[in-house]
JSON list of C-alpha atoms in Angstrom, two decimals:
[
{"chain": "D", "resi": 21, "resn": "PRO", "atom": "CA", "xyz": [118.53, 22.10, -105.86]},
{"chain": "D", "resi": 22, "resn": "PHE", "atom": "CA", "xyz": [120.41, 24.20, -103.25]},
{"chain": "D", "resi": 23, "resn": "LEU", "atom": "CA", "xyz": [117.72, 26.90, -103.31]},
{"chain": "D", "resi": 24, "resn": "SER", "atom": "CA", "xyz": [114.99, 24.25, -102.77]},
{"chain": "D", "resi": 25, "resn": "ILE", "atom": "CA", "xyz": [116.81, 22.87, -99.72]},
{"chain": "D", "resi": 26, "resn": "LEU", "atom": "CA", "xyz": [117.38, 26.38, -98.34]},
{"chain": "D", "resi": 27, "resn": "LEU", "atom": "CA", "xyz": [113.68, 27.27, -98.73]},
{"chain": "D", "resi": 28, "resn": "PHE", "atom": "CA", "xyz": [112.69, 24.00, -97.04]},
{"chain": "D", "resi": 29, "resn": "VAL", "atom": "CA", "xyz": [114.99, 24.58, -94.07]},
{"chain": "D", "resi": 30, "resn": "VAL", "atom": "CA", "xyz": [113.93, 28.21, -93.67]},
{"chain": "D", "resi": 31, "resn": "GLY", "atom": "CA", "xyz": [110.25, 27.25, -93.99]},
{"chain": "D", "resi": 32, "resn": "CYS", "atom": "CA", "xyz": [110.60, 24.67, -91.21]},
{"chain": "D", "resi": 33, "resn": "GLU", "atom": "CA", "xyz": [112.02, 27.06, -88.64]},
{"chain": "D", "resi": 34, "resn": "ASP", "atom": "CA", "xyz": [110.13, 27.27, -85.38]},
{"chain": "D", "resi": 35, "resn": "ASN", "atom": "CA", "xyz": [108.53, 30.61, -84.77]},
{"chain": "D", "resi": 36, "resn": "THR", "atom": "CA", "xyz": [108.28, 30.50, -80.97]},
{"chain": "D", "resi": 37, "resn": "GLU", "atom": "CA", "xyz": [106.28, 33.73, -80.89]},
{"chain": "D", "resi": 38, "resn": "GLU", "atom": "CA", "xyz": [103.41, 32.24, -82.88]},
{"chain": "D", "resi": 39, "resn": "SER", "atom": "CA", "xyz": [103.44, 28.91, -81.01]},
{"chain": "D", "resi": 40, "resn": "ASN", "atom": "CA", "xyz": [102.58, 30.73, -77.77]},
{"chain": "D", "resi": 41, "resn": "VAL", "atom": "CA", "xyz": [99.40, 32.29, -79.17]},
{"chain": "D", "resi": 42, "resn": "VAL", "atom": "CA", "xyz": [96.30, 31.14, -77.33]},
{"chain": "D", "resi": 43, "resn": "GLU", "atom": "CA", "xyz": [93.69, 29.78, -79.73]},
{"chain": "D", "resi": 44, "resn": "THR", "atom": "CA", "xyz": [90.69, 29.21, -77.44]},
{"chain": "D", "resi": 45, "resn": "GLY", "atom": "CA", "xyz": [89.22, 30.75, -74.33]},
{"chain": "D", "resi": 46, "resn": "THR", "atom": "CA", "xyz": [87.98, 29.66, -70.92]},
{"chain": "D", "resi": 47, "resn": "LEU", "atom": "CA", "xyz": [84.99, 30.88, -68.96]},
{"chain": "D", "resi": 48, "resn": "SER", "atom": "CA", "xyz": [84.88, 29.85, -65.32]},
{"chain": "D", "resi": 49, "resn": "GLY", "atom": "CA", "xyz": [83.43, 30.87, -62.00]},
{"chain": "D", "resi": 50, "resn": "ALA", "atom": "CA", "xyz": [81.40, 29.85, -58.97]},
{"chain": "D", "resi": 51, "resn": "ILE", "atom": "CA", "xyz": [77.66, 29.62, -58.56]},
{"chain": "D", "resi": 52, "resn": "THR", "atom": "CA", "xyz": [76.32, 30.04, -55.03]},
{"chain": "D", "resi": 53, "resn": "PHE", "atom": "CA", "xyz": [72.97, 28.33, -54.52]},
{"chain": "D", "resi": 54, "resn": "SER", "atom": "CA", "xyz": [70.41, 29.30, -51.88]},
{"chain": "D", "resi": 55, "resn": "GLY", "atom": "CA", "xyz": [67.04, 27.82, -51.04]},
{"chain": "D", "resi": 56, "resn": "THR", "atom": "CA", "xyz": [66.03, 24.17, -51.00]},
{"chain": "D", "resi": 57, "resn": "TRP", "atom": "CA", "xyz": [67.60, 21.96, -53.67]},
{"chain": "D", "resi": 58, "resn": "PRO", "atom": "CA", "xyz": [64.80, 20.05, -55.48]},
{"chain": "D", "resi": 59, "resn": "ASP", "atom": "CA", "xyz": [64.37, 16.32, -54.80]},
{"chain": "D", "resi": 60, "resn": "SER", "atom": "CA", "xyz": [64.13, 15.54, -58.52]},
{"chain": "D", "resi": 61, "resn": "GLY", "atom": "CA", "xyz": [64.61, 17.12, -61.92]},
{"chain": "D", "resi": 62, "resn": "GLU", "atom": "CA", "xyz": [67.70, 18.71, -63.40]},
{"chain": "D", "resi": 63, "resn": "VAL", "atom": "CA", "xyz": [69.61, 21.93, -62.80]},
{"chain": "D", "resi": 64, "resn": "LEU", "atom": "CA", "xyz": [71.31, 23.07, -65.98]},
{"chain": "D", "resi": 65, "resn": "LEU", "atom": "CA", "xyz": [74.00, 25.69, -66.65]},
{"chain": "D", "resi": 66, "resn": "THR", "atom": "CA", "xyz": [74.13, 26.88, -70.27]},
{"chain": "D", "resi": 67, "resn": "LEU", "atom": "CA", "xyz": [76.33, 29.26, -72.22]},
{"chain": "D", "resi": 68, "resn": "ASP", "atom": "CA", "xyz": [74.39, 30.67, -75.16]},
{"chain": "D", "resi": 69, "resn": "THR", "atom": "CA", "xyz": [75.49, 32.52, -78.28]},
{"chain": "D", "resi": 70, "resn": "GLN", "atom": "CA", "xyz": [72.08, 34.25, -78.58]},
{"chain": "D", "resi": 71, "resn": "TYR", "atom": "CA", "xyz": [69.54, 35.59, -76.13]},
{"chain": "D", "resi": 72, "resn": "PRO", "atom": "CA", "xyz": [66.85, 34.50, -75.92]},
{"chain": "D", "resi": 73, "resn": "PRO", "atom": "CA", "xyz": [68.46, 31.12, -76.59]},
{"chain": "D", "resi": 74, "resn": "MET", "atom": "CA", "xyz": [67.81, 29.62, -80.00]},
{"chain": "D", "resi": 75, "resn": "GLY", "atom": "CA", "xyz": [69.36, 26.32, -80.94]},
{"chain": "D", "resi": 76, "resn": "PRO", "atom": "CA", "xyz": [71.89, 24.35, -78.96]},
{"chain": "D", "resi": 77, "resn": "PRO", "atom": "CA", "xyz": [74.05, 26.15, -76.39]},
{"chain": "D", "resi": 78, "resn": "ALA", "atom": "CA", "xyz": [77.77, 26.72, -76.89]},
{"chain": "D", "resi": 79, "resn": "GLY", "atom": "CA", "xyz": [78.26, 24.79, -73.66]},
{"chain": "D", "resi": 80, "resn": "SER", "atom": "CA", "xyz": [76.20, 23.17, -70.94]},
{"chain": "D", "resi": 81, "resn": "LYS", "atom": "CA", "xyz": [76.66, 21.40, -67.65]},
{"chain": "D", "resi": 82, "resn": "SER", "atom": "CA", "xyz": [74.21, 19.45, -65.54]},
{"chain": "D", "resi": 83, "resn": "ILE", "atom": "CA", "xyz": [74.65, 20.33, -61.85]},
{"chain": "D", "resi": 84, "resn": "GLU", "atom": "CA", "xyz": [73.98, 17.79, -59.09]},
{"chain": "D", "resi": 85, "resn": "SER", "atom": "CA", "xyz": [73.63, 18.72, -55.43]},
{"chain": "D", "resi": 86, "resn": "ASN", "atom": "CA", "xyz": [76.52, 16.40, -54.49]},
{"chain": "D", "resi": 87, "resn": "GLN", "atom": "CA", "xyz": [78.85, 18.57, -56.61]},
{"chain": "D", "resi": 88, "resn": "LEU", "atom": "CA", "xyz": [78.37, 21.57, -54.31]},
{"chain": "D", "resi": 89, "resn": "VAL", "atom": "CA", "xyz": [80.84, 22.54, -51.60]},
{"chain": "D", "resi": 90, "resn": "ASP", "atom": "CA", "xyz": [79.41, 25.02, -49.09]},
{"chain": "D", "resi": 91, "resn": "ASN", "atom": "CA", "xyz": [76.49, 25.62, -51.49]},
{"chain": "D", "resi": 92, "resn": "LYS", "atom": "CA", "xyz": [78.92, 26.53, -54.31]},
{"chain": "D", "resi": 93, "resn": "TYR", "atom": "CA", "xyz": [79.43, 24.89, -57.66]},
{"chain": "D", "resi": 94, "resn": "HIS", "atom": "CA", "xyz": [82.65, 25.69, -59.55]},
{"chain": "D", "resi": 95, "resn": "TYR", "atom": "CA", "xyz": [82.37, 25.48, -63.32]},
{"chain": "D", "resi": 96, "resn": "ASP", "atom": "CA", "xyz": [84.56, 25.98, -66.34]},
{"chain": "D", "resi": 97, "resn": "PHE", "atom": "CA", "xyz": [83.96, 25.93, -70.05]},
{"chain": "D", "resi": 98, "resn": "GLU", "atom": "CA", "xyz": [87.33, 25.35, -71.72]},
{"chain": "D", "resi": 99, "resn": "GLY", "atom": "CA", "xyz": [88.24, 25.35, -75.40]},
{"chain": "D", "resi": 100, "resn": "LEU", "atom": "CA", "xyz": [85.68, 28.01, -76.33]},
{"chain": "D", "resi": 101, "resn": "ALA", "atom": "CA", "xyz": [86.03, 29.69, -79.72]},
{"chain": "D", "resi": 102, "resn": "PHE", "atom": "CA", "xyz": [86.93, 33.35, -79.50]},
{"chain": "D", "resi": 103, "resn": "GLY", "atom": "CA", "xyz": [83.97, 35.65, -80.01]},
{"chain": "D", "resi": 104, "resn": "ASP", "atom": "CA", "xyz": [80.91, 36.94, -78.21]},
{"chain": "D", "resi": 105, "resn": "TYR", "atom": "CA", "xyz": [78.51, 34.91, -76.09]},
{"chain": "D", "resi": 106, "resn": "ALA", "atom": "CA", "xyz": [75.13, 36.35, -75.13]},
{"chain": "D", "resi": 107, "resn": "ALA", "atom": "CA", "xyz": [74.13, 34.69, -71.85]},
{"chain": "D", "resi": 108, "resn": "LEU", "atom": "CA", "xyz": [75.09, 32.39, -69.02]},
{"chain": "D", "resi": 109, "resn": "THR", "atom": "CA", "xyz": [71.91, 30.87, -67.60]},
{"chain": "D", "resi": 110, "resn": "ILE", "atom": "CA", "xyz": [70.93, 28.47, -64.82]},
{"chain": "D", "resi": 111, "resn": "THR", "atom": "CA", "xyz": [67.56, 26.75, -65.07]},
{"chain": "D", "resi": 112, "resn": "TYR", "atom": "CA", "xyz": [65.71, 24.05, -63.16]},
{"chain": "D", "resi": 113, "resn": "TRP", "atom": "CA", "xyz": [63.86, 21.44, -65.24]},
{"chain": "D", "resi": 114, "resn": "PRO", "atom": "CA", "xyz": [61.38, 19.26, -63.30]},
{"chain": "D", "resi": 115, "resn": "ASN", "atom": "CA", "xyz": [61.00, 15.58, -64.19]},
{"chain": "D", "resi": 116, "resn": "ASP", "atom": "CA", "xyz": [57.53, 16.24, -65.63]},
{"chain": "D", "resi": 117, "resn": "TYR", "atom": "CA", "xyz": [58.79, 18.85, -68.11]},
{"chain": "D", "resi": 118, "resn": "SER", "atom": "CA", "xyz": [57.46, 18.37, -71.61]},
{"chain": "D", "resi": 119, "resn": "PRO", "atom": "CA", "xyz": [58.79, 20.15, -74.72]},
{"chain": "D", "resi": 120, "resn": "GLY", "atom": "CA", "xyz": [56.82, 23.26, -75.55]},
{"chain": "D", "resi": 121, "resn": "SER", "atom": "CA", "xyz": [55.64, 23.77, -71.97]},
{"chain": "D", "resi": 122, "resn": "SER", "atom": "CA", "xyz": [56.96, 26.50, -69.74]},
{"chain": "D", "resi": 123, "resn": "ASN", "atom": "CA", "xyz": [57.07, 24.59, -66.47]},
{"chain": "D", "resi": 124, "resn": "TYR", "atom": "CA", "xyz": [60.81, 25.06, -65.99]},
{"chain": "D", "resi": 125, "resn": "SER", "atom": "CA", "xyz": [62.28, 27.70, -63.68]},
{"chain": "D", "resi": 126, "resn": "LEU", "atom": "CA", "xyz": [64.86, 30.33, -64.55]},
{"chain": "D", "resi": 127, "resn": "LEU", "atom": "CA", "xyz": [67.12, 30.58, -61.50]},
{"chain": "D", "resi": 128, "resn": "VAL", "atom": "CA", "xyz": [69.50, 33.27, -62.78]},
{"chain": "D", "resi": 129, "resn": "SER", "atom": "CA", "xyz": [70.80, 34.71, -66.05]},
{"chain": "D", "resi": 130, "resn": "TYR", "atom": "CA", "xyz": [73.87, 36.76, -66.79]},
{"chain": "D", "resi": 131, "resn": "ILE", "atom": "CA", "xyz": [72.73, 38.62, -69.90]},
{"chain": "D", "resi": 132, "resn": "ASN", "atom": "CA", "xyz": [75.72, 40.72, -70.85]},
{"chain": "D", "resi": 133, "resn": "THR", "atom": "CA", "xyz": [78.05, 40.21, -73.76]},
{"chain": "D", "resi": 134, "resn": "ILE", "atom": "CA", "xyz": [80.79, 37.77, -72.77]},
{"chain": "D", "resi": 135, "resn": "SER", "atom": "CA", "xyz": [83.76, 38.37, -75.09]},
{"chain": "D", "resi": 136, "resn": "LEU", "atom": "CA", "xyz": [86.65, 35.95, -75.34]},
{"chain": "D", "resi": 137, "resn": "SER", "atom": "CA", "xyz": [89.66, 36.94, -77.44]},
{"chain": "D", "resi": 138, "resn": "VAL", "atom": "CA", "xyz": [93.43, 36.58, -77.73]},
{"chain": "D", "resi": 139, "resn": "GLU", "atom": "CA", "xyz": [93.68, 39.66, -75.49]},
{"chain": "D", "resi": 140, "resn": "SER", "atom": "CA", "xyz": [91.15, 38.26, -72.95]},
{"chain": "D", "resi": 141, "resn": "PRO", "atom": "CA", "xyz": [91.20, 34.46, -73.25]},
{"chain": "D", "resi": 142, "resn": "GLU", "atom": "CA", "xyz": [90.06, 33.81, -69.67]},
{"chain": "D", "resi": 143, "resn": "LEU", "atom": "CA", "xyz": [87.04, 35.31, -67.92]},
{"chain": "D", "resi": 144, "resn": "THR", "atom": "CA", "xyz": [85.48, 34.64, -64.54]},
{"chain": "D", "resi": 145, "resn": "ILE", "atom": "CA", "xyz": [81.77, 35.13, -63.86]},
{"chain": "D", "resi": 146, "resn": "ASP", "atom": "CA", "xyz": [80.33, 34.31, -60.44]},
{"chain": "D", "resi": 147, "resn": "LEU", "atom": "CA", "xyz": [76.57, 34.01, -59.95]},
{"chain": "D", "resi": 148, "resn": "ASN", "atom": "CA", "xyz": [74.00, 33.56, -57.18]},
{"chain": "D", "resi": 149, "resn": "ALA", "atom": "CA", "xyz": [71.07, 31.24, -57.90]},
{"chain": "D", "resi": 150, "resn": "ASP", "atom": "CA", "xyz": [67.93, 30.99, -55.76]},
{"chain": "D", "resi": 151, "resn": "PHE", "atom": "CA", "xyz": [65.47, 28.09, -55.77]}
]
């Protein structure tokens, strides 16, 4: 009985070193827009695990013109699993877009490996997007 209690107490000790380990990453930055913002449609920021994108993105945000300050939009993707991401892309999708068509516009893509890890849990990527 004494050994069982001792093992229980020792097993319940806090290991403060392990509790400070970051388990997810954050990607953030600013996008500076130039040109004329469209009157309709959707501007979309996506974080993709593959390029060209296949399947749903790891993260996405719809960007509205009223979210810009001095033509800049600040974004963050928090709680991302550690690993490699293939692309950060901004596209414009007009209201008359139909699946399978190619009438959307690629505004900018960051196509470099984006690696989040315990050693590098936070990354900043700034982009310039032109309409």
